[in-house]
Amino acid sequence: MAIWDDLVAYYKCADGSDSWGEYEVSLTDVELSEGIGPTFSSWDFAASGSSDKAVVLETNAIPANTGILSVSMWFKGLRTGNGSAFTSGSPTSNNTIIRIASDELGIRVGTVTSCGYNVTPIRGLSTWTHLAVTADGAGNYEFYIDGSNVGSISAGPVFVNDVKRIGNLNGSDDEFADYITEIAFWSRVLTTDEVELIYSNGASGTRDLTRLVPYTRKQLPDDQSNGWFNMSG
């Protein structure tokens, strides 16, 4: 199994484009911050506004209806209070695969379930933090901070919603962090070694996820600008 296998969507966060799949994002009240982030680009959620800030286009919400998935992201400036990172498309459910409530990291599927990790130590950090979560479709979740497993949920509720919003719950509610970048979704469970590899790759310098993909899997677009496409098929 290679790191790019079953990679569904990847956002370098230099714009609203998905560089791997077909899940473009509409950005509102989100600044594109060059020079900020482990790969010199990120989405800045600090701008004021009450809109859905980063929304996957309606017809192409990121599929997660099997409940089997992995997500990976870097963030800085974890917000105070509640926070949501990846939220379902239904405004009535607002289920989210990464949820912070009462300083506890977990999920929200109907109700909030904690993985047992308190985020107080990483609040207010001026450095970037890597976060990854895996779900096996049977209610079992693993949570990783900077490559290390920090908590789990066993036999919990299964997240089976397509992902519609990135970085907040809805409108201006529950924004996760001031900056996020290097967002990736897989339709499989990443191994512990793979999570550690993604973290060490980003922590070692300005290396984005594409550094883990062999040259034969990359292709520059016709205009020869920086970019990459899914060559794994």
mmCIF file of N, CA and C in Angstrom, residues 101-223:
data_model
loop_
_atom_site.group_PDB
_atom_site.id
_atom_site.type_symbol
_atom_site.label_atom_id
_atom_site.label_comp_id
_atom_site.label_asym_id
_atom_site.label_seq_id
_atom_site.Cartn_x
_atom_site.Cartn_y
_atom_site.Cartn_z
ATOM 1 N N ALA A 101 -14.822 20.123 21.992
ATOM 2 C CA ALA A 101 -15.882 20.615 22.867
ATOM 3 C C ALA A 101 -15.394 20.485 24.299
ATOM 4 N N SER A 102 -15.507 21.578 25.055
ATOM 5 C CA SER A 102 -15.030 21.590 26.452
ATOM 6 C C SER A 102 -13.572 21.141 26.538
ATOM 7 N N ASP A 103 -12.771 21.596 25.565
ATOM 8 C CA ASP A 103 -11.332 21.316 25.497
ATOM 9 C C ASP A 103 -11.013 19.852 25.228
ATOM 10 N N GLU A 104 -11.992 19.048 24.871
ATOM 11 C CA GLU A 104 -11.758 17.638 24.571
ATOM 12 C C GLU A 104 -11.831 17.409 23.064
ATOM 13 N N LEU A 105 -10.842 16.684 22.538
ATOM 14 C CA LEU A 105 -10.805 16.343 21.121
ATOM 15 C C LEU A 105 -11.644 15.101 20.875
ATOM 16 N N GLY A 106 -12.452 15.128 19.811
ATOM 17 C CA GLY A 106 -13.266 13.961 19.513
ATOM 18 C C GLY A 106 -14.027 14.132 18.213
ATOM 19 N N ILE A 107 -15.216 13.549 18.148
ATOM 20 C CA ILE A 107 -16.083 13.627 16.978
ATOM 21 C C ILE A 107 -17.461 14.105 17.433
ATOM 22 N N ARG A 108 -18.279 14.477 16.459
ATOM 23 C CA ARG A 108 -19.688 14.732 16.747
ATOM 24 C C ARG A 108 -20.529 13.992 15.715
ATOM 25 N N VAL A 109 -21.212 12.980 16.166
ATOM 26 C CA VAL A 109 -22.183 12.261 15.348
ATOM 27 C C VAL A 109 -23.453 12.169 16.188
ATOM 28 N N GLY A 110 -24.335 13.135 15.996
ATOM 29 C CA GLY A 110 -25.497 13.268 16.856
ATOM 30 C C GLY A 110 -25.132 13.982 18.142
ATOM 31 N N THR A 111 -24.258 13.379 18.918
ATOM 32 C CA THR A 111 -23.715 13.990 20.124
ATOM 33 C C THR A 111 -22.192 13.931 20.057
ATOM 34 N N VAL A 112 -21.541 14.668 20.943
ATOM 35 C CA VAL A 112 -20.077 14.718 20.959
ATOM 36 C C VAL A 112 -19.516 13.525 21.723
ATOM 37 N N THR A 113 -18.500 12.880 21.159
ATOM 38 C CA THR A 113 -17.789 11.790 21.820
ATOM 39 C C THR A 113 -16.312 12.152 21.876
ATOM 40 N N SER A 114 -15.728 12.139 23.062
ATOM 41 C CA SER A 114 -14.326 12.518 23.243
ATOM 42 C C SER A 114 -13.409 11.316 23.054
ATOM 43 N N CYS A 115 -12.203 11.583 22.541
ATOM 44 C CA CYS A 115 -11.190 10.529 22.427
ATOM 45 C C CYS A 115 -10.327 10.458 23.681
ATOM 46 N N GLY A 116 -10.571 11.375 24.635
ATOM 47 C CA GLY A 116 -9.810 11.364 25.877
ATOM 48 C C GLY A 116 -8.615 12.284 25.896
ATOM 49 N N TYR A 117 -8.438 13.092 24.834
ATOM 50 C CA TYR A 117 -7.295 14.012 24.779
ATOM 51 C C TYR A 117 -7.768 15.440 25.032
ATOM 52 N N ASN A 118 -7.152 16.106 26.005
ATOM 53 C CA ASN A 118 -7.450 17.497 26.317
ATOM 54 C C ASN A 118 -6.492 18.389 25.538
ATOM 55 N N VAL A 119 -7.046 19.371 24.804
ATOM 56 C CA VAL A 119 -6.238 20.178 23.891
ATOM 57 C C VAL A 119 -5.571 21.380 24.558
ATOM 58 N N THR A 120 -5.756 21.555 25.855
ATOM 59 C CA THR A 120 -5.189 22.719 26.541
ATOM 60 C C THR A 120 -3.700 22.902 26.271
ATOM 61 N N PRO A 121 -2.861 21.839 26.265
ATOM 62 C CA PRO A 121 -1.430 22.033 26.035
ATOM 63 C C PRO A 121 -1.070 22.594 24.660
ATOM 64 N N ILE A 122 -1.955 22.428 23.667
ATOM 65 C CA ILE A 122 -1.609 22.916 22.332
ATOM 66 C C ILE A 122 -2.340 24.209 21.979
ATOM 67 N N ARG A 123 -3.147 24.737 22.904
ATOM 68 C CA ARG A 123 -3.774 26.036 22.664
ATOM 69 C C ARG A 123 -2.722 27.130 22.801
ATOM 70 N N GLY A 124 -2.774 28.113 21.919
ATOM 71 C CA GLY A 124 -1.879 29.249 22.025
ATOM 72 C C GLY A 124 -0.483 29.022 21.494
ATOM 73 N N LEU A 125 -0.212 27.836 20.952
ATOM 74 C CA LEU A 125 1.116 27.584 20.390
ATOM 75 C C LEU A 125 1.331 28.444 19.153
ATOM 76 N N SER A 126 2.533 28.956 18.999
ATOM 77 C CA SER A 126 2.869 29.759 17.815
ATOM 78 C C SER A 126 3.452 28.894 16.707
ATOM 79 N N THR A 127 3.567 27.602 16.946
ATOM 80 C CA THR A 127 4.104 26.667 15.963
ATOM 81 C C THR A 127 2.971 25.883 15.311
ATOM 82 N N TRP A 128 3.297 25.206 14.209
ATOM 83 C CA TRP A 128 2.311 24.400 13.505
ATOM 84 C C TRP A 128 2.179 23.031 14.164
ATOM 85 N N THR A 129 0.962 22.511 14.169
ATOM 86 C CA THR A 129 0.654 21.207 14.749
ATOM 87 C C THR A 129 0.013 20.335 13.687
ATOM 88 N N HIS A 130 0.430 19.078 13.639
ATOM 89 C CA HIS A 130 -0.180 18.138 12.702
ATOM 90 C C HIS A 130 -1.235 17.311 13.431
ATOM 91 N N LEU A 131 -2.378 17.129 12.775
ATOM 92 C CA LEU A 131 -3.488 16.359 13.331
ATOM 93 C C LEU A 131 -3.980 15.372 12.287
ATOM 94 N N ALA A 132 -4.145 14.129 12.691
ATOM 95 C CA ALA A 132 -4.704 13.099 11.805
ATOM 96 C C ALA A 132 -5.703 12.266 12.587
ATOM 97 N N VAL A 133 -6.748 11.824 11.895
ATOM 98 C CA VAL A 133 -7.766 10.962 12.495
ATOM 99 C C VAL A 133 -8.090 9.846 11.507
ATOM 100 N N THR A 134 -8.228 8.633 12.009
ATOM 101 C CA THR A 134 -8.652 7.514 11.172
ATOM 102 C C THR A 134 -9.944 6.930 11.728
ATOM 103 N N ALA A 135 -10.784 6.400 10.831
ATOM 104 C CA ALA A 135 -12.046 5.767 11.223
ATOM 105 C C ALA A 135 -12.218 4.492 10.407
ATOM 106 N N ASP A 136 -12.609 3.396 11.078
ATOM 107 C CA ASP A 136 -12.652 2.097 10.394
ATOM 108 C C ASP A 136 -14.039 1.685 9.933
ATOM 109 N N GLY A 137 -15.048 2.556 10.114
ATOM 110 C CA GLY A 137 -16.389 2.233 9.674
ATOM 111 C C GLY A 137 -17.189 1.428 10.668
ATOM 112 N N ALA A 138 -16.561 1.048 11.794
ATOM 113 C CA ALA A 138 -17.252 0.285 12.831
ATOM 114 C C ALA A 138 -17.310 1.062 14.146
ATOM 115 N N GLY A 139 -17.087 2.372 14.060
ATOM 116 C CA GLY A 139 -17.149 3.206 15.250
ATOM 117 C C GLY A 139 -15.855 3.318 16.013
ATOM 118 N N ASN A 140 -14.759 2.866 15.397
ATOM 119 C CA ASN A 140 -13.445 2.933 16.046
ATOM 120 C C ASN A 140 -12.592 4.014 15.385
ATOM 121 N N TYR A 141 -12.064 4.923 16.190
ATOM 122 C CA TYR A 141 -11.315 6.074 15.700
ATOM 123 C C TYR A 141 -9.977 6.155 16.433
ATOM 124 N N GLU A 142 -8.956 6.598 15.698
ATOM 125 C CA GLU A 142 -7.654 6.867 16.299
ATOM 126 C C GLU A 142 -7.290 8.317 16.004
ATOM 127 N N PHE A 143 -6.731 9.006 17.006
ATOM 128 C CA PHE A 143 -6.384 10.418 16.899
ATOM 129 C C PHE A 143 -4.880 10.586 17.101
ATOM 130 N N TYR A 144 -4.257 11.374 16.229
ATOM 131 C CA TYR A 144 -2.809 11.569 16.270
ATOM 132 C C TYR A 144 -2.480 13.059 16.290
ATOM 133 N N ILE A 145 -1.585 13.453 17.182
ATOM 134 C CA ILE A 145 -1.034 14.798 17.218
ATOM 135 C C ILE A 145 0.468 14.691 16.991
ATOM 136 N N ASP A 146 0.955 15.394 15.970
ATOM 137 C CA ASP A 146 2.390 15.392 15.633
ATOM 138 C C ASP A 146 2.947 13.972 15.555
ATOM 139 N N GLY A 147 2.193 13.106 14.888
ATOM 140 C CA GLY A 147 2.659 11.758 14.615
ATOM 141 C C GLY A 147 2.447 10.749 15.708
ATOM 142 N N SER A 148 2.003 11.182 16.898
ATOM 143 C CA SER A 148 1.819 10.272 18.019
ATOM 144 C C SER A 148 0.340 10.075 18.322
ATOM 145 N N ASN A 149 -0.032 8.844 18.633
ATOM 146 C CA ASN A 149 -1.412 8.543 18.990
ATOM 147 C C ASN A 149 -1.718 9.145 20.357
ATOM 148 N N VAL A 150 -2.776 9.969 20.425
ATOM 149 C CA VAL A 150 -3.108 10.655 21.676
ATOM 150 C C VAL A 150 -4.456 10.226 22.242
ATOM 151 N N GLY A 151 -5.204 9.410 21.511
ATOM 152 C CA GLY A 151 -6.495 9.001 22.021
ATOM 153 C C GLY A 151 -7.255 8.172 21.008
ATOM 154 N N SER A 152 -8.334 7.569 21.450
ATOM 155 C CA SER A 152 -9.134 6.720 20.572
ATOM 156 C C SER A 152 -10.576 6.692 21.057
ATOM 157 N N ILE A 153 -11.446 6.259 20.159
ATOM 158 C CA ILE A 153 -12.849 6.009 20.465
ATOM 159 C C ILE A 153 -13.158 4.595 19.995
ATOM 160 N N SER A 154 -13.735 3.790 20.845
ATOM 161 C CA SER A 154 -14.060 2.408 20.501
ATOM 162 C C SER A 154 -15.571 2.209 20.504
ATOM 163 N N ALA A 155 -16.057 1.544 19.453
ATOM 164 C CA ALA A 155 -17.481 1.215 19.329
ATOM 165 C C ALA A 155 -18.349 2.456 19.496
ATOM 166 N N GLY A 156 -17.901 3.558 18.916
ATOM 167 C CA GLY A 156 -18.663 4.793 18.967
ATOM 168 C C GLY A 156 -19.596 4.918 17.769
ATOM 169 N N PRO A 157 -20.254 6.063 17.627
ATOM 170 C CA PRO A 157 -21.119 6.280 16.463
ATOM 171 C C PRO A 157 -20.292 6.373 15.189
ATOM 172 N N VAL A 158 -20.870 5.941 14.082
ATOM 173 C CA VAL A 158 -20.146 5.904 12.811
ATOM 174 C C VAL A 158 -20.443 7.161 12.012
ATOM 175 N N PHE A 159 -19.400 7.850 11.582
ATOM 176 C CA PHE A 159 -19.543 9.024 10.723
ATOM 177 C C PHE A 159 -19.745 8.542 9.291
ATOM 178 N N VAL A 160 -20.923 8.778 8.730
ATOM 179 C CA VAL A 160 -21.234 8.289 7.382
ATOM 180 C C VAL A 160 -21.767 9.434 6.514
ATOM 181 N N ASN A 161 -21.330 10.650 6.806
ATOM 182 C CA ASN A 161 -21.780 11.811 6.051
ATOM 183 C C ASN A 161 -20.685 12.281 5.096
ATOM 184 N N ASP A 162 -21.085 12.745 3.910
ATOM 185 C CA ASP A 162 -20.123 13.391 3.035
ATOM 186 C C ASP A 162 -19.674 14.705 3.664
ATOM 187 N N VAL A 163 -18.424 15.069 3.429
ATOM 188 C CA VAL A 163 -17.855 16.271 4.039
ATOM 189 C C VAL A 163 -18.151 17.481 3.165
ATOM 190 N N LYS A 164 -18.783 18.470 3.770
ATOM 191 C CA LYS A 164 -19.206 19.665 3.042
ATOM 192 C C LYS A 164 -18.410 20.911 3.423
ATOM 193 N N ARG A 165 -18.106 21.073 4.699
ATOM 194 C CA ARG A 165 -17.432 22.272 5.183
ATOM 195 C C ARG A 165 -16.079 21.912 5.776
ATOM 196 N N ILE A 166 -15.119 22.780 5.559
ATOM 197 C CA ILE A 166 -13.779 22.590 6.098
ATOM 198 C C ILE A 166 -13.433 23.803 6.964
ATOM 199 N N GLY A 167 -13.036 23.560 8.194
ATOM 200 C CA GLY A 167 -12.521 24.630 9.042
ATOM 201 C C GLY A 167 -13.503 25.226 10.016
ATOM 202 N N ASN A 168 -14.802 24.955 9.832
ATOM 203 C CA ASN A 168 -15.785 25.426 10.808
ATOM 204 C C ASN A 168 -17.053 24.580 10.713
ATOM 205 N N LEU A 169 -18.008 24.888 11.591
ATOM 206 C CA LEU A 169 -19.235 24.091 11.643
ATOM 207 C C LEU A 169 -20.222 24.543 10.580
ATOM 208 N N ASN A 170 -20.723 25.759 10.713
ATOM 209 C CA ASN A 170 -21.521 26.396 9.665
ATOM 210 C C ASN A 170 -21.538 27.885 9.950
ATOM 211 N N GLY A 171 -21.628 28.675 8.898
ATOM 212 C CA GLY A 171 -21.510 30.116 9.085
ATOM 213 C C GLY A 171 -20.199 30.442 9.764
ATOM 214 N N SER A 172 -20.231 31.270 10.790
ATOM 215 C CA SER A 172 -19.007 31.616 11.503
ATOM 216 C C SER A 172 -18.836 30.790 12.768
ATOM 217 N N ASP A 173 -19.649 29.737 12.919
ATOM 218 C CA ASP A 173 -19.641 28.964 14.157
ATOM 219 C C ASP A 173 -18.428 28.047 14.261
ATOM 220 N N ASP A 174 -17.866 27.972 15.446
ATOM 221 C CA ASP A 174 -16.916 26.917 15.819
ATOM 222 C C ASP A 174 -15.749 26.775 14.841
ATOM 223 N N GLU A 175 -15.113 27.881 14.495
ATOM 224 C CA GLU A 175 -13.925 27.782 13.649
ATOM 225 C C GLU A 175 -12.832 27.025 14.401
ATOM 226 N N PHE A 176 -12.095 26.208 13.674
ATOM 227 C CA PHE A 176 -11.145 25.305 14.313
ATOM 228 C C PHE A 176 -9.841 26.004 14.693
ATOM 229 N N ALA A 177 -9.264 26.752 13.753
ATOM 230 C CA ALA A 177 -7.963 27.373 13.994
ATOM 231 C C ALA A 177 -7.824 28.608 13.113
ATOM 232 N N ASP A 178 -6.830 29.442 13.436
ATOM 233 C CA ASP A 178 -6.580 30.636 12.623
ATOM 234 C C ASP A 178 -6.078 30.255 11.237
ATOM 235 N N TYR A 179 -5.206 29.245 11.167
ATOM 236 C CA TYR A 179 -4.624 28.814 9.898
ATOM 237 C C TYR A 179 -4.702 27.296 9.786
ATOM 238 N N ILE A 180 -5.035 26.810 8.593
ATOM 239 C CA ILE A 180 -4.961 25.383 8.301
ATOM 240 C C ILE A 180 -4.352 25.195 6.921
ATOM 241 N N THR A 181 -3.708 24.061 6.725
ATOM 242 C CA THR A 181 -3.086 23.774 5.432
ATOM 243 C C THR A 181 -2.842 22.279 5.292
ATOM 244 N N GLU A 182 -2.452 21.874 4.082
ATOM 245 C CA GLU A 182 -2.120 20.480 3.782
ATOM 246 C C GLU A 182 -3.230 19.537 4.246
ATOM 247 N N ILE A 183 -4.429 19.760 3.717
ATOM 248 C CA ILE A 183 -5.606 18.980 4.094
ATOM 249 C C ILE A 183 -5.739 17.795 3.138
ATOM 250 N N ALA A 184 -5.899 16.605 3.686
ATOM 251 C CA ALA A 184 -6.011 15.418 2.836
ATOM 252 C C ALA A 184 -7.027 14.446 3.399
ATOM 253 N N PHE A 185 -7.748 13.768 2.483
ATOM 254 C CA PHE A 185 -8.754 12.769 2.830
ATOM 255 C C PHE A 185 -8.433 11.465 2.103
ATOM 256 N N TRP A 186 -8.515 10.357 2.819
ATOM 257 C CA TRP A 186 -8.375 9.033 2.223
ATOM 258 C C TRP A 186 -9.639 8.224 2.503
ATOM 259 N N SER A 187 -9.947 7.286 1.627
ATOM 260 C CA SER A 187 -11.084 6.389 1.837
ATOM 261 C C SER A 187 -10.610 5.064 2.420
ATOM 262 N N ARG A 188 -9.611 5.114 3.252
ATOM 263 C CA ARG A 188 -9.092 3.943 3.954
ATOM 264 C C ARG A 188 -8.471 4.404 5.272
ATOM 265 N N VAL A 189 -8.093 3.445 6.086
ATOM 266 C CA VAL A 189 -7.464 3.746 7.373
ATOM 267 C C VAL A 189 -5.956 3.820 7.176
ATOM 268 N N LEU A 190 -5.380 4.969 7.434
ATOM 269 C CA LEU A 190 -3.925 5.090 7.401
ATOM 270 C C LEU A 190 -3.315 4.296 8.551
ATOM 271 N N THR A 191 -2.158 3.717 8.308
ATOM 272 C CA THR A 191 -1.441 3.033 9.376
ATOM 273 C C THR A 191 -0.714 4.052 10.252
ATOM 274 N N THR A 192 -0.306 3.610 11.431
ATOM 275 C CA THR A 192 0.468 4.480 12.317
ATOM 276 C C THR A 192 1.747 4.933 11.640
ATOM 277 N N ASP A 193 2.401 4.030 10.909
ATOM 278 C CA ASP A 193 3.630 4.396 10.203
ATOM 279 C C ASP A 193 3.374 5.470 9.158
ATOM 280 N N GLU A 194 2.229 5.383 8.454
ATOM 281 C CA GLU A 194 1.915 6.383 7.439
ATOM 282 C C GLU A 194 1.662 7.753 8.069
ATOM 283 N N VAL A 195 0.957 7.773 9.189
ATOM 284 C CA VAL A 195 0.727 9.042 9.881
ATOM 285 C C VAL A 195 2.058 9.639 10.322
ATOM 286 N N GLU A 196 2.937 8.835 10.871
ATOM 287 C CA GLU A 196 4.248 9.312 11.298
ATOM 288 C C GLU A 196 5.042 9.841 10.109
ATOM 289 N N LEU A 197 4.921 9.167 8.957
ATOM 290 C CA LEU A 197 5.629 9.600 7.752
ATOM 291 C C LEU A 197 5.124 10.958 7.279
ATOM 292 N N ILE A 198 3.812 11.154 7.255
ATOM 293 C CA ILE A 198 3.243 12.431 6.835
ATOM 294 C C ILE A 198 3.700 13.541 7.773
ATOM 295 N N TYR A 199 3.679 13.265 9.071
ATOM 296 C CA TYR A 199 4.116 14.277 10.039
ATOM 297 C C TYR A 199 5.599 14.617 9.868
ATOM 298 N N SER A 200 6.455 13.599 9.806
ATOM 299 C CA SER A 200 7.894 13.862 9.712
ATOM 300 C C SER A 200 8.252 14.542 8.406
ATOM 301 N N ASN A 201 7.506 14.238 7.343
ATOM 302 C CA ASN A 201 7.723 14.889 6.058
ATOM 303 C C ASN A 201 7.454 16.382 6.159
ATOM 304 N N GLY A 202 6.357 16.757 6.797
ATOM 305 C CA GLY A 202 6.032 18.165 6.943
ATOM 306 C C GLY A 202 6.875 18.870 7.975
ATOM 307 N N ALA A 203 7.243 18.159 9.045
ATOM 308 C CA ALA A 203 8.005 18.785 10.118
ATOM 309 C C ALA A 203 9.459 19.013 9.730
ATOM 310 N N SER A 204 9.943 18.315 8.708
ATOM 311 C CA SER A 204 11.354 18.403 8.338
ATOM 312 C C SER A 204 11.674 19.624 7.502
ATOM 313 N N GLY A 205 10.679 20.401 7.128
ATOM 314 C CA GLY A 205 10.930 21.590 6.323
ATOM 315 C C GLY A 205 9.694 21.966 5.545
ATOM 316 N N THR A 206 9.869 22.639 4.434
ATOM 317 C CA THR A 206 8.734 23.089 3.625
ATOM 318 C C THR A 206 8.336 21.995 2.644
ATOM 319 N N ARG A 207 8.006 20.843 3.158
ATOM 320 C CA ARG A 207 7.703 19.690 2.306
ATOM 321 C C ARG A 207 6.222 19.388 2.348
ATOM 322 N N ASP A 208 5.570 19.479 1.209
ATOM 323 C CA ASP A 208 4.152 19.152 1.158
ATOM 324 C C ASP A 208 3.969 17.674 0.863
ATOM 325 N N LEU A 209 2.715 17.242 0.840
ATOM 326 C CA LEU A 209 2.405 15.831 0.666
ATOM 327 C C LEU A 209 2.925 15.282 -0.655
ATOM 328 N N THR A 210 3.070 16.133 -1.653
ATOM 329 C CA THR A 210 3.526 15.664 -2.959
ATOM 330 C C THR A 210 4.949 15.121 -2.906
ATOM 331 N N ARG A 211 5.717 15.501 -1.886
ATOM 332 C CA ARG A 211 7.077 14.979 -1.763
ATOM 333 C C ARG A 211 7.084 13.475 -1.508
ATOM 334 N N LEU A 212 5.963 12.940 -1.064
ATOM 335 C CA LEU A 212 5.877 11.515 -0.788
ATOM 336 C C LEU A 212 5.392 10.714 -1.991
ATOM 337 N N VAL A 213 5.098 11.403 -3.091
ATOM 338 C CA VAL A 213 4.594 10.750 -4.294
ATOM 339 C C VAL A 213 5.722 10.660 -5.318
ATOM 340 N N PRO A 214 6.023 9.465 -5.852
ATOM 341 C CA PRO A 214 7.092 9.334 -6.830
ATOM 342 C C PRO A 214 6.873 10.218 -8.048
ATOM 343 N N TYR A 215 7.962 10.552 -8.702
ATOM 344 C CA TYR A 215 7.894 11.443 -9.865
ATOM 345 C C TYR A 215 6.950 10.917 -10.928
ATOM 346 N N THR A 216 6.893 9.610 -11.089
ATOM 347 C CA THR A 216 6.033 9.026 -12.124
ATOM 348 C C THR A 216 4.558 9.246 -11.834
ATOM 349 N N ARG A 217 4.234 9.646 -10.608
ATOM 350 C CA ARG A 217 2.840 9.887 -10.252
ATOM 351 C C ARG A 217 2.474 11.359 -10.394
ATOM 352 N N LYS A 218 3.421 12.178 -10.781
ATOM 353 C CA LYS A 218 3.176 13.612 -10.877
ATOM 354 C C LYS A 218 3.164 14.038 -12.343
ATOM 355 N N GLN A 219 2.505 15.148 -12.593
ATOM 356 C CA GLN A 219 2.483 15.679 -13.949
ATOM 357 C C GLN A 219 2.193 17.167 -13.884
ATOM 358 N N LEU A 220 3.039 17.958 -14.506
ATOM 359 C CA LEU A 220 2.784 19.390 -14.534
ATOM 360 C C LEU A 220 1.699 19.694 -15.549
ATOM 361 N N PRO A 221 0.850 20.684 -15.274
ATOM 362 C CA PRO A 221 -0.169 21.077 -16.253
ATOM 363 C C PRO A 221 0.464 21.710 -17.477
ATOM 364 N N ASP A 222 -0.363 21.967 -18.483
ATOM 365 C CA ASP A 222 0.155 22.451 -19.765
ATOM 366 C C ASP A 222 0.923 23.763 -19.652
ATOM 367 N N ASP A 223 0.494 24.620 -18.705
ATOM 368 C CA ASP A 223 1.176 25.901 -18.599
ATOM 369 C C ASP A 223 2.458 25.821 -17.780
#
